[in-house]
Coordinates of C-alpha atoms in Angstrom, one line a residue:
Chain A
X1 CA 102.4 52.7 129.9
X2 CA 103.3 55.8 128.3
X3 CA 100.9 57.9 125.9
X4 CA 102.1 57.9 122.8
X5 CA 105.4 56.3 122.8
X6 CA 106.5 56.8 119.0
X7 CA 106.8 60.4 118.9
X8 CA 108.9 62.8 120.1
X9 CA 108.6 66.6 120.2
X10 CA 111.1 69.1 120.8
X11 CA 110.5 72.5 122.5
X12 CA 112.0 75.5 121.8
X13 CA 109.7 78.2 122.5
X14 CA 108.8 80.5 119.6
X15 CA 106.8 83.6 118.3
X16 CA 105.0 84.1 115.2
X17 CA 107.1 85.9 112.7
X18 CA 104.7 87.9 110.0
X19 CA 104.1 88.2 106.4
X20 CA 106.3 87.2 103.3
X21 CA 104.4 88.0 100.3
X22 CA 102.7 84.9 98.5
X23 CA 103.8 84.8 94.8
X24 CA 101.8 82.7 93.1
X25 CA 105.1 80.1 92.0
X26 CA 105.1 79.5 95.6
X27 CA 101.1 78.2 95.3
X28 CA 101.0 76.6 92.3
X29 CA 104.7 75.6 91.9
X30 CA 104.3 74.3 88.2
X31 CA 102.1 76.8 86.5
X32 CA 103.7 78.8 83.8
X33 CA 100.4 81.0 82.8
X34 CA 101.0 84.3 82.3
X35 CA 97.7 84.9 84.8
X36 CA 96.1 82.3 86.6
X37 CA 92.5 82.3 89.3
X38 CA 92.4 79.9 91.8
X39 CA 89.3 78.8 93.1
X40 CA 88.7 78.4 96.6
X41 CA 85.9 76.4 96.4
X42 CA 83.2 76.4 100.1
X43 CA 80.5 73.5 99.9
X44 CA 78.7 75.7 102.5
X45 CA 77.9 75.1 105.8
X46 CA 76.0 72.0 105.9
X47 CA 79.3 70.9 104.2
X48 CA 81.7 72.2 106.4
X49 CA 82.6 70.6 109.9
X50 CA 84.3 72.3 112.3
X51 CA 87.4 71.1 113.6
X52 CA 89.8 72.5 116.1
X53 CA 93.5 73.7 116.1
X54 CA 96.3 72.7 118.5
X55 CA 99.3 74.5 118.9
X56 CA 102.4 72.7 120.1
X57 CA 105.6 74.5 120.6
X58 CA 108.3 72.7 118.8
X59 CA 108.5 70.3 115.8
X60 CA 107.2 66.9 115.6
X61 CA 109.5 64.2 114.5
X62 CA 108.7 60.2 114.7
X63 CA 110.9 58.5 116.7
X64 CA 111.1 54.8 115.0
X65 CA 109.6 55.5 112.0
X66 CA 109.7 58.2 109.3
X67 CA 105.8 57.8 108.6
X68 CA 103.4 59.5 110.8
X69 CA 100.4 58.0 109.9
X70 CA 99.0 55.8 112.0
X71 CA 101.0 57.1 115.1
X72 CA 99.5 57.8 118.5
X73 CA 100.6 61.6 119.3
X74 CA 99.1 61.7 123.1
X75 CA 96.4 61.8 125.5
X76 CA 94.4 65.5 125.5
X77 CA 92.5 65.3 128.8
X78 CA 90.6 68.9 130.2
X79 CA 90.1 69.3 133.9
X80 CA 86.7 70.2 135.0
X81 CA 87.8 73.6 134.5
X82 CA 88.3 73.2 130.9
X83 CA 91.9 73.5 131.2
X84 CA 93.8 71.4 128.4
X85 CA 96.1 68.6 129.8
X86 CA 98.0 67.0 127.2
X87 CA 100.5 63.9 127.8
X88 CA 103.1 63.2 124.9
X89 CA 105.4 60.2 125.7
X90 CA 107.2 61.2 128.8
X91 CA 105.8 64.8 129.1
X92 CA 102.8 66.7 130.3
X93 CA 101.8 70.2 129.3
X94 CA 99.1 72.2 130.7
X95 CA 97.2 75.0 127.8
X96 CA 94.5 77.0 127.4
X97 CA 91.8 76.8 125.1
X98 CA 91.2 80.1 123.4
X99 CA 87.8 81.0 121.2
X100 CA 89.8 82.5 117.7
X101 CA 88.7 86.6 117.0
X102 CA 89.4 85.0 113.3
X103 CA 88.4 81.8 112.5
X104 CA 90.5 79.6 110.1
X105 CA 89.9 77.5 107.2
X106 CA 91.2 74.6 106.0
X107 CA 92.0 74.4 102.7
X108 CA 92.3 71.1 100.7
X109 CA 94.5 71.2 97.6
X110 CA 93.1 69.6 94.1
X111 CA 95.4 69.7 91.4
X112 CA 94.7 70.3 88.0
X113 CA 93.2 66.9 85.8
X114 CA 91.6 65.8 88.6
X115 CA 88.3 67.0 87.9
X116 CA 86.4 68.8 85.0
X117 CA 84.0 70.8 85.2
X118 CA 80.7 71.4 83.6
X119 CA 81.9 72.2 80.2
X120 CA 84.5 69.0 80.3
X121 CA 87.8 71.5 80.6
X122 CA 90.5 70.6 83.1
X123 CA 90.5 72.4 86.2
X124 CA 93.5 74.1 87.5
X125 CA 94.8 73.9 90.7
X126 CA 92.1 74.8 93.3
X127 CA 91.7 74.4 96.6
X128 CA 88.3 72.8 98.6
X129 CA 87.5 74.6 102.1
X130 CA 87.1 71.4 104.0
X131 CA 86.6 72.5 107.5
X132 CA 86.6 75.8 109.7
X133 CA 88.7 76.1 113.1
X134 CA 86.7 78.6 115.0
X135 CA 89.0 77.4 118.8
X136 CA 92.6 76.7 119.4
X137 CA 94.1 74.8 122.0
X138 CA 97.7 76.3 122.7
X139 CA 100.2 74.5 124.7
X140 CA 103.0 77.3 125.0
X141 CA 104.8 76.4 128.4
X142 CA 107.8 73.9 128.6
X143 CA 106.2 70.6 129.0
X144 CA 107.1 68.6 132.3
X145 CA 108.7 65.4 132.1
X146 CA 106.9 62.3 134.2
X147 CA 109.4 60.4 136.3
X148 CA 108.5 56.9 136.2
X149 CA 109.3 54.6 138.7
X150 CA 108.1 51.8 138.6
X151 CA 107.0 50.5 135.4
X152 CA 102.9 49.6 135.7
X153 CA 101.7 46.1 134.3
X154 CA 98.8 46.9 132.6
Chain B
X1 CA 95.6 49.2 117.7
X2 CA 93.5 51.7 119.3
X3 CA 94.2 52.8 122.9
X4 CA 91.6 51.4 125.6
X5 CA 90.4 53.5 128.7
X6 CA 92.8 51.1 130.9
X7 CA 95.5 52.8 129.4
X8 CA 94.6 56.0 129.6
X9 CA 94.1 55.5 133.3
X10 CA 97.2 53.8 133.9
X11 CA 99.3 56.7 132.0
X12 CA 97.7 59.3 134.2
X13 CA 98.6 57.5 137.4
X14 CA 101.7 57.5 136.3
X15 CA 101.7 60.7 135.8
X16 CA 100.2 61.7 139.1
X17 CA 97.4 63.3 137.6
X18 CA 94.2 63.3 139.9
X19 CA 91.2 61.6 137.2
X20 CA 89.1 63.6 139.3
X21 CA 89.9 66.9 138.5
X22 CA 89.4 66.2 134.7
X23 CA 86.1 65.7 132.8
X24 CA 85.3 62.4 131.9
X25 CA 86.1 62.5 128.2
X26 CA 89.6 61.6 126.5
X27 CA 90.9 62.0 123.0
X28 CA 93.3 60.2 122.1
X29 CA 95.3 61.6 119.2
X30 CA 96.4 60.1 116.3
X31 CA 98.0 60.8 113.5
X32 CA 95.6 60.5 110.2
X33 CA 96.8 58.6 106.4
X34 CA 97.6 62.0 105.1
X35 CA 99.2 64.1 108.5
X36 CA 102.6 63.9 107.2
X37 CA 101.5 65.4 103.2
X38 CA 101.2 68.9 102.4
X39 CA 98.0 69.6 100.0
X40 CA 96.6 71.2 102.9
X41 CA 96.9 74.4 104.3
X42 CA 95.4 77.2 106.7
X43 CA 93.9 80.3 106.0
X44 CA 93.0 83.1 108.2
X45 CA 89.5 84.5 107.7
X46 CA 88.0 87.6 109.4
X47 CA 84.6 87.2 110.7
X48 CA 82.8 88.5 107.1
X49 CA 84.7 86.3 105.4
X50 CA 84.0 83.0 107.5
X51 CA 80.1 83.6 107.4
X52 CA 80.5 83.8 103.3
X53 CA 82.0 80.4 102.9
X54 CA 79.8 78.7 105.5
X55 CA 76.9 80.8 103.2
X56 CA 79.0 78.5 100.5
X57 CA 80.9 81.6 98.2
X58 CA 84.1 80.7 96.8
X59 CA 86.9 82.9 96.9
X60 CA 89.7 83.6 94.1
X61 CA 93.2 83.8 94.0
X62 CA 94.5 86.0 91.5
X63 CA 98.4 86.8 90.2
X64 CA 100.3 86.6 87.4
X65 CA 103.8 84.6 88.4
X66 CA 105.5 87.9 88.7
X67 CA 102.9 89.6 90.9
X68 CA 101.9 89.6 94.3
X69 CA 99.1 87.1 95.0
X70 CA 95.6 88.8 96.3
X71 CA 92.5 87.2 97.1
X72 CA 89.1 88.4 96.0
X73 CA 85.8 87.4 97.8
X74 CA 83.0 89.1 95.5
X75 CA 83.3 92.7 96.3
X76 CA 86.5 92.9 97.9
X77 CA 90.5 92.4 97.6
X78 CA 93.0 91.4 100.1
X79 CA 96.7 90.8 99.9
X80 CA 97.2 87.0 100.7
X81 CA 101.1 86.6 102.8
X82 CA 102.3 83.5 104.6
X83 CA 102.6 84.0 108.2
X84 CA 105.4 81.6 109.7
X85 CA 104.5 80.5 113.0
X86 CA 107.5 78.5 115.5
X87 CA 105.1 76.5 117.0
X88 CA 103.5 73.6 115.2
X89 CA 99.9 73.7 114.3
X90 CA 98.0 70.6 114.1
X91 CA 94.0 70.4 112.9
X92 CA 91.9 67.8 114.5
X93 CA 88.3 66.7 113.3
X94 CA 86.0 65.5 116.0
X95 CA 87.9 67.2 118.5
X96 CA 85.6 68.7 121.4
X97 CA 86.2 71.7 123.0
X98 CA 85.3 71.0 126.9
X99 CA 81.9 73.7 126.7
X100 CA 80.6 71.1 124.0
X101 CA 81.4 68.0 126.2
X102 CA 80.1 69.3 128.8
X103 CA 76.9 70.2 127.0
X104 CA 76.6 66.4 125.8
X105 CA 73.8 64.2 126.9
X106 CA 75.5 61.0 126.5
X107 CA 79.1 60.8 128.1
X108 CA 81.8 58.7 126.6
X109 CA 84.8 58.4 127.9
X110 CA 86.9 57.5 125.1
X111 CA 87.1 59.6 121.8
X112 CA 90.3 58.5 119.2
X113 CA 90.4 61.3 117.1
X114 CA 92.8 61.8 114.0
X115 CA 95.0 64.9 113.2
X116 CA 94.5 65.4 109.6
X117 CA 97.7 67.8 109.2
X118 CA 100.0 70.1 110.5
X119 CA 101.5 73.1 109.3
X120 CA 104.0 75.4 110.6
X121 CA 102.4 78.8 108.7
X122 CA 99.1 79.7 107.6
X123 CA 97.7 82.3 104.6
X124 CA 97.2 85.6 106.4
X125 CA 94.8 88.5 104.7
X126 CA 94.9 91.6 104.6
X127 CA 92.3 93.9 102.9
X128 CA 93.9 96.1 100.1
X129 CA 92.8 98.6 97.0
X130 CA 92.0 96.6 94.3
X131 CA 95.0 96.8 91.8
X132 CA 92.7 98.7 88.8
X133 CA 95.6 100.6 86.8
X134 CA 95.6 97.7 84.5
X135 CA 91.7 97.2 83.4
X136 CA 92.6 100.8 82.1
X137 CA 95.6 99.8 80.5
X138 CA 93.8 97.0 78.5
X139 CA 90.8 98.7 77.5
X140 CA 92.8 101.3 76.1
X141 CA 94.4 98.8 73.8
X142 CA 91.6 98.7 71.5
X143 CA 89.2 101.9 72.1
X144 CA 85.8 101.9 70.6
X145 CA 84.9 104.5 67.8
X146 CA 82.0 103.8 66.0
X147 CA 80.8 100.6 64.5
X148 CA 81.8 102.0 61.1
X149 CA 85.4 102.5 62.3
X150 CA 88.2 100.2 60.3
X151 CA 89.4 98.8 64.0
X152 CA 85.7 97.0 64.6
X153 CA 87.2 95.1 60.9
X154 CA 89.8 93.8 62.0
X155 CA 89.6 90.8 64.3
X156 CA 93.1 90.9 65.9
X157 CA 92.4 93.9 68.1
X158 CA 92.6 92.8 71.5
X159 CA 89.1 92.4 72.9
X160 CA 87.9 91.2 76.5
X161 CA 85.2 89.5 78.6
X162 CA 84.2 89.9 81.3
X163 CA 85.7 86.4 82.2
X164 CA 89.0 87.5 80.6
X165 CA 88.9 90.4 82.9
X166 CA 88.5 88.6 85.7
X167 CA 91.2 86.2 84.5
X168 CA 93.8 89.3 84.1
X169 CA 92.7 91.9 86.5
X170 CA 93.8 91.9 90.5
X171 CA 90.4 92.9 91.8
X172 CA 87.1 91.6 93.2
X173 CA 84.4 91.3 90.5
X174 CA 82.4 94.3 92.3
X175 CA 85.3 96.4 92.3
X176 CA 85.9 96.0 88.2
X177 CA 82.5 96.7 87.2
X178 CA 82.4 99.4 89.5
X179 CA 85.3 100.6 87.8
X180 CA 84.3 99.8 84.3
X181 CA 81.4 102.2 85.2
X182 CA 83.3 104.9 86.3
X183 CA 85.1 104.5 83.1
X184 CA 82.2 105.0 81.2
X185 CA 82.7 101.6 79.2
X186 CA 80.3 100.1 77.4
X187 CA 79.7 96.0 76.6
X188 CA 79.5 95.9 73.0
X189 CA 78.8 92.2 71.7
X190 CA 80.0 90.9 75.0
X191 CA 83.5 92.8 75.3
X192 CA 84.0 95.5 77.5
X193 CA 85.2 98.6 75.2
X194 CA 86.3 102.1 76.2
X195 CA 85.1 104.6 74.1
X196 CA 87.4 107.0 72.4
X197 CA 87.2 110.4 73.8
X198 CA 86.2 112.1 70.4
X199 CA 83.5 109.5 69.6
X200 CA 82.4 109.7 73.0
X201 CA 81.7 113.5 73.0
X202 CA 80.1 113.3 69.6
X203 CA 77.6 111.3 71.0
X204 CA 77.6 113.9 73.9
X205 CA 77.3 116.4 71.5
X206 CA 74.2 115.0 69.2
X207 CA 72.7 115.1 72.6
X208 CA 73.0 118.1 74.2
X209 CA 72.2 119.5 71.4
X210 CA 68.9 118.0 70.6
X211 CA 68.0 118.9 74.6
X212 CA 68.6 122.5 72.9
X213 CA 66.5 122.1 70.0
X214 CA 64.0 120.4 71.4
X215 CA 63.5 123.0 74.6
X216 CA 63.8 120.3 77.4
X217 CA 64.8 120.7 80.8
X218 CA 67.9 119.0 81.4
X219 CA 66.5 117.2 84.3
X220 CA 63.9 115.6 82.3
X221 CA 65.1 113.9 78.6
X222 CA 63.0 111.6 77.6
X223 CA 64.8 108.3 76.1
X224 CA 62.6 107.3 73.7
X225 CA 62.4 110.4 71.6
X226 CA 66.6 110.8 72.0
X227 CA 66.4 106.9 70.2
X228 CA 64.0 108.5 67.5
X229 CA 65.6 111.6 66.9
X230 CA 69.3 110.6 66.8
X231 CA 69.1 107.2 66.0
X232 CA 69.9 107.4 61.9
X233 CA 73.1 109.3 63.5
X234 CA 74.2 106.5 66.3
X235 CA 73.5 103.3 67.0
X236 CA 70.5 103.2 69.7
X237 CA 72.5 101.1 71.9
X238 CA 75.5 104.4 72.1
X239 CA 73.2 107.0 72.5
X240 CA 71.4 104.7 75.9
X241 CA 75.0 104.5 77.0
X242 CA 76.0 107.9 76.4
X243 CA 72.8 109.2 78.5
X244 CA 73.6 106.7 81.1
X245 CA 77.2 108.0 81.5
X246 CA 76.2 111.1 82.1
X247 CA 73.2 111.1 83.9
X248 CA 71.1 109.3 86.0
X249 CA 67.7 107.2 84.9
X250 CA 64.2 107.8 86.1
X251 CA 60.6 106.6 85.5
X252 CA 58.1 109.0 85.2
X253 CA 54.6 107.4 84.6
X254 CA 55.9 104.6 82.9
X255 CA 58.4 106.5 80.2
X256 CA 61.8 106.3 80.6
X257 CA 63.6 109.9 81.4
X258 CA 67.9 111.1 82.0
X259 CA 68.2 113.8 84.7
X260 CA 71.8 114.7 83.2
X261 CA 74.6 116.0 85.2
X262 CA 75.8 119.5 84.5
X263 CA 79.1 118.7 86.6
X264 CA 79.9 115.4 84.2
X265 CA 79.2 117.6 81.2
X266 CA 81.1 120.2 82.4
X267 CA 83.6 118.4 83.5
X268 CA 84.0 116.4 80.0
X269 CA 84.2 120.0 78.0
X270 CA 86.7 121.0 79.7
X271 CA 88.8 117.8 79.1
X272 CA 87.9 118.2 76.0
X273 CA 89.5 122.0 75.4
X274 CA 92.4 121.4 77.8
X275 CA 94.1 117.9 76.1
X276 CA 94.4 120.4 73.1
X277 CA 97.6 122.0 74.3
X278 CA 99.6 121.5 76.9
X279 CA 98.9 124.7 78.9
X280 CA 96.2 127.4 78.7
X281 CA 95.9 130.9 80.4
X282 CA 93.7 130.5 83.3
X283 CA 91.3 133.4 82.7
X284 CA 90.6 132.6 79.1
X285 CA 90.3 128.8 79.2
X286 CA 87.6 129.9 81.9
X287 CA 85.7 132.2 79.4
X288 CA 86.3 129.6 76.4
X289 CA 84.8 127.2 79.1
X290 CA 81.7 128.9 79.8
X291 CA 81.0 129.7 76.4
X292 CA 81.5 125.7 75.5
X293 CA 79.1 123.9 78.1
X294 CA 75.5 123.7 77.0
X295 CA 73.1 126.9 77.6
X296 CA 71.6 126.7 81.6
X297 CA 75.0 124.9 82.9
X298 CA 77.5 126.8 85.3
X299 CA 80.9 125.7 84.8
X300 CA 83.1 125.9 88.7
X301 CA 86.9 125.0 89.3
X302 CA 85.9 122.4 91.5
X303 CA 85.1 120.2 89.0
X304 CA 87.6 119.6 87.9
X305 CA 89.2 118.0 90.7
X306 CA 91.5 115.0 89.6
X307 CA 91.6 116.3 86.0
X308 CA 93.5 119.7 85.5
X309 CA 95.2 121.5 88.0
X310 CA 95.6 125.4 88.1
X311 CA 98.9 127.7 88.8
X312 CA 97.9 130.2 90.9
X313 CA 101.8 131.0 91.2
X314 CA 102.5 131.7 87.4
X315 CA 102.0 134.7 85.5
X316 CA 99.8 134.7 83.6
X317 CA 97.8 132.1 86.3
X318 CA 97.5 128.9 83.6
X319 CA 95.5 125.7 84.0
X320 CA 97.3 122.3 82.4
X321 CA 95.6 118.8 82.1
X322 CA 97.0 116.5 85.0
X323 CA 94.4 113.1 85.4
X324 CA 95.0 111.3 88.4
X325 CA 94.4 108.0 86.5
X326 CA 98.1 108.4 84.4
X327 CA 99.8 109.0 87.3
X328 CA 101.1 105.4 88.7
X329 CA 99.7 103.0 90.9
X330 CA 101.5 102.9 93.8
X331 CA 102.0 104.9 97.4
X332 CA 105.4 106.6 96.9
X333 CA 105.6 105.7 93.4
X334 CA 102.6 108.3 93.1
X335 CA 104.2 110.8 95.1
X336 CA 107.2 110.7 93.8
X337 CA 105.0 111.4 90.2
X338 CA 103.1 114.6 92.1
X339 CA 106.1 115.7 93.5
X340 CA 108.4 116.1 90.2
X341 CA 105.3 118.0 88.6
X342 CA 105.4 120.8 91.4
X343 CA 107.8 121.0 94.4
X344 CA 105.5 121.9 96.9
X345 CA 101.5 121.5 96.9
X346 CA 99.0 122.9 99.0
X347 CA 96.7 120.0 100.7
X348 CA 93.6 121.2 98.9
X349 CA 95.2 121.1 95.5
X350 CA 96.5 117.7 96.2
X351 CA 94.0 115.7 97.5
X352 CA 92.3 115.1 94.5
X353 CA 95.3 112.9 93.5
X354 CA 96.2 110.9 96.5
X355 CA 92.7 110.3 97.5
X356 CA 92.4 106.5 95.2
X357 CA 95.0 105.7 97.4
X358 CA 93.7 105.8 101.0
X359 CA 92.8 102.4 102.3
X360 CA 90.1 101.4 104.7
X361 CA 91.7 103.1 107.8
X362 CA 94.4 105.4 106.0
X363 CA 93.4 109.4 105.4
X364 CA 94.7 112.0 103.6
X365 CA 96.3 113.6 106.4
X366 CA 98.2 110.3 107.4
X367 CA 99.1 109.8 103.6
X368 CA 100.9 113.8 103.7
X369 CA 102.3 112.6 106.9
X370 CA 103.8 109.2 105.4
X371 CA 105.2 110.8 102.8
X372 CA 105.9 114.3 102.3
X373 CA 107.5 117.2 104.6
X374 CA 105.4 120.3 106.0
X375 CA 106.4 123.7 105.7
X376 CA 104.9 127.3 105.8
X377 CA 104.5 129.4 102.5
X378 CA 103.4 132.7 102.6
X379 CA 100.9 131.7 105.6
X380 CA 99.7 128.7 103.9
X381 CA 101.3 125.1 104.8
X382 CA 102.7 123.2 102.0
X383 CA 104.0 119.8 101.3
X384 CA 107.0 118.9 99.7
X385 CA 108.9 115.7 99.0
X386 CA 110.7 113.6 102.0
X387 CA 113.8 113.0 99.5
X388 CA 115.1 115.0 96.6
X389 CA 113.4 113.9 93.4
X390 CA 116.1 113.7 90.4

């Protein structure tokens, strides 16, 4: 039975293209102040777990349904000599797992009304650091497709 | 439905993987409730910046609509860009990297992890000057002379916080108060003012000139007696300032002294004869100079570096008023400024004005090199502009 059977991803291989500038209409989209801060709010490290980052090449589309959630993706096995094996649907990819020189952080987005704050004003947009991604597992080469056979009665 | 360890197995026969070349553990992935929203994103931290949020500091994002966003931790400002990546980037709670299996006691086999999101680019940083032109700009809106003065009347002037600083100003918080102190501005009633120049060298004035009437050493003015002495002239709070401005505080057996600064006092006298015209004759500006600056103090050239700048080429030689803090903000915008005020500048006269604008790894030389051409002048090299300047 394959591994995740309701998604599909397709492969073109790719490189990271740098750095449009961020205007703030592309953050907030709504805002029309003249100036605006956004907080980017840290709870601290007893509050902030640490999660890791998977690169895939490609997109990810679901196949029979336009929802994701809920969705098996695949299998993420490592040999014993911590090499990444991954099995989505009919493929297999092989990665690495690489310790990041710059860690991440993943930011949350709260939008404005949802909270107030000490003196009962609205916040504006912020955003809550929710985790930090200190190691990435990259998938980069073209995956290999399993040839089944015979199909397995589990 | 989650997936069971039979399964798992079954795939990897299928897929002719050997179980026992991999470590016991599986995830299996799933997508989480939110994966396929977007109120999420990435940002790229360098390693200072990581141990400050897990020390819990916020950061701040700062912009107005039109601007270029920047983010400021406390003491620094970076330029915030979205880096596009072609590959998609999913982040996974609870997922173990195989060091931190491996280090487990207990061995499960099974772990169904959830991918909270993906994203396909991620906020990149980049340190940058903090974008101080404008504090300035503001300040200068509303400059303070005298709590007698009609302007401290009427409520309309524009006033600010320190909030409303924060709230209009591209910078760190360390970076504007280190600016508002090179500025020599002064909180009055909780808004930052800049005084006006006049007002500011009368308070100079009423005290330099009770450190001459009083026979002190100019190291060694004691506070208290300045607060006595001049404080039916000035407020108390003005005179404190002014002798903070321009020098630096010291205890001496419990009283409060000012070691002043001969090069800030110099410095300010000469501003104060050269905004008077808009040229002066070299040799006599230098004798006016001398004669102006308080008894003891030696006025030098070199201090006014980033203030006036002197024609050697002229005749008669003439000294003009140039301060590096009117000439505009930006890299090429600021050379193009320098370079329509004289064709060709030597490296020592212009350093004073480019220096504001070297970054963390960017010199002076590497500046010249960006964005001017080198020749030879009478055995001394000179820089001119890359392009003709209308």
């Amino acid at each position: 039975m394959a591994a995740g059977g309701s998604v599909v991803a397709r492969w073109p291989c790719g490189v990271a293209l740098s750095g449009r500038h961020c205007s703030l209409f592309q953050l907030l989209f709504k805002d029309g102040k003249l100036m605006v801060q956004i907080v980017i709010s840290s709870a601290g490290a007893g509050g902030l777990a640490e999660w890791v980052l998977m690169g895939l090449p490609g997109e990810i589309e679901a196949r029979y349904s336009t929802v994701l959630a809920g969705n098996l993706l695949g299998d993420l096995h490592y040999t014993s000599e911590g090499i990444p094996v991954l099995i989505v649907g009919h493929h297999i990819l092989y990665g690495k797992i690489i310790h990041l020189e710059k860690p991440f952080a993943v930011l949350v987005k709260h939008t404005p009304g949802e909270y107030c704050d000490e003196l009962g004003s609205e916040t504006g947009t912020w955003y809550l650091v929710t985790a930090l991604i200190k190691n990435k597992i990259l998938f980069k080469t073209r995956p290999k497709p399993i040839i089944t056979n015979i199909p397995k009665k589990v | 439905m989650k997936r069971t360890r039979d399964e798992v197995d079954a795939t990897l026969q299928i897929a002719k993987v050997n179980a026992a070349e991999l470590l016991p553990a599986v995830h299996c992935l799933s997508f989480g409730p939110g994966a396929g929203g977007g109120d999420f994103c990435l940002l790229e931290l360098e390693p200072a910046l990581c141990q400050q949020l897990e020390a819990g500091h916020s950061f701040v994002i700062r912009g107005d609509k039109d601007e270029q966003a920047v983010l400021c931790s406390k003491d620094k400002t970076y330029d915030l860009k979205i880096a596009d990546t072609s590959n998609m980037l999913l982040f996974i709670p609870g997922c173990k990297t195989p060091d931190q299996l491996k280090k487990e006691e207990t061995h499960c086999n099974i772990i169904h992890s959830e991918i909270f999101g993906f994203s396909n680019n991620y906020w990149e940083l980049r340190r940058c000057r903090p974008k101080l032109k404008k504090l300035k700009k503001l300040l200068m809106e509303n400059t303070y002379e005298g709590p007698d003065s009609q302007k401290e009347k009427d409520s309309n002037r524009s006033k600010y916080t320190t909030d409303d600083l924060l709230d209009q100003i591209q910078a760190s918080e360390d970076e504007i108060m280190t600016q508002l102190q090179v500025l020599n501005a002064c909180e009055i009633g909780g808004y930052w003012r800049i005084l006006e120049f006049d007002y500011e060298m009368k308070l100079l004035n009423h005290v330099t000139q009770l450190v001459d009437s009083e026979s002190w050493s100019f190291n060694k003015v004691p506070l208290s007696t300045c607060l006595q002495e001049l404080g039916p002239l000035e407020p108390e709070e003005m005179i404190e300032h002014c002798l903070k401005c321009y020098g630096k505080k010291y205890i001496d057996e419990g009283e409060v002294y000012f070691e002043l600064s001969a090069d800030k006092i110099c410095r300010a006298t000469a501003q104060m004869l050269l905004q008077n015209a808009v040229k002066f004759n070299l040799a006599e500006f230098q004798e006016v100079w001398q004669q102006s600056v308080p008894e003891g103090m030696i006025t030098r050239l070199d201090q006014l570096k980033g203030l006036a700048l002197v024609d050697r080429n002229s005749r008669p030689e003439i000294i003009f008023l140039l301060k590096v803090d009117d000439l505009p903000e930006g890299d090429q915008e600021r050379f193009n400024s320098l370079f329509s005020i004289r064709e060709k500048w030597t490296e020592e006269d212009i350093a004073p004005y480019i220096q504001d604008l070297c970054g963390e790894k960017q010199t002076i030389g590497a500046l010249l090199t960006k964005y001017s051409r080198s020749s030879m002048q009478n055995g001394v090299k000179v820089y001119n502009s890359r392009r003709p300047i209308s």
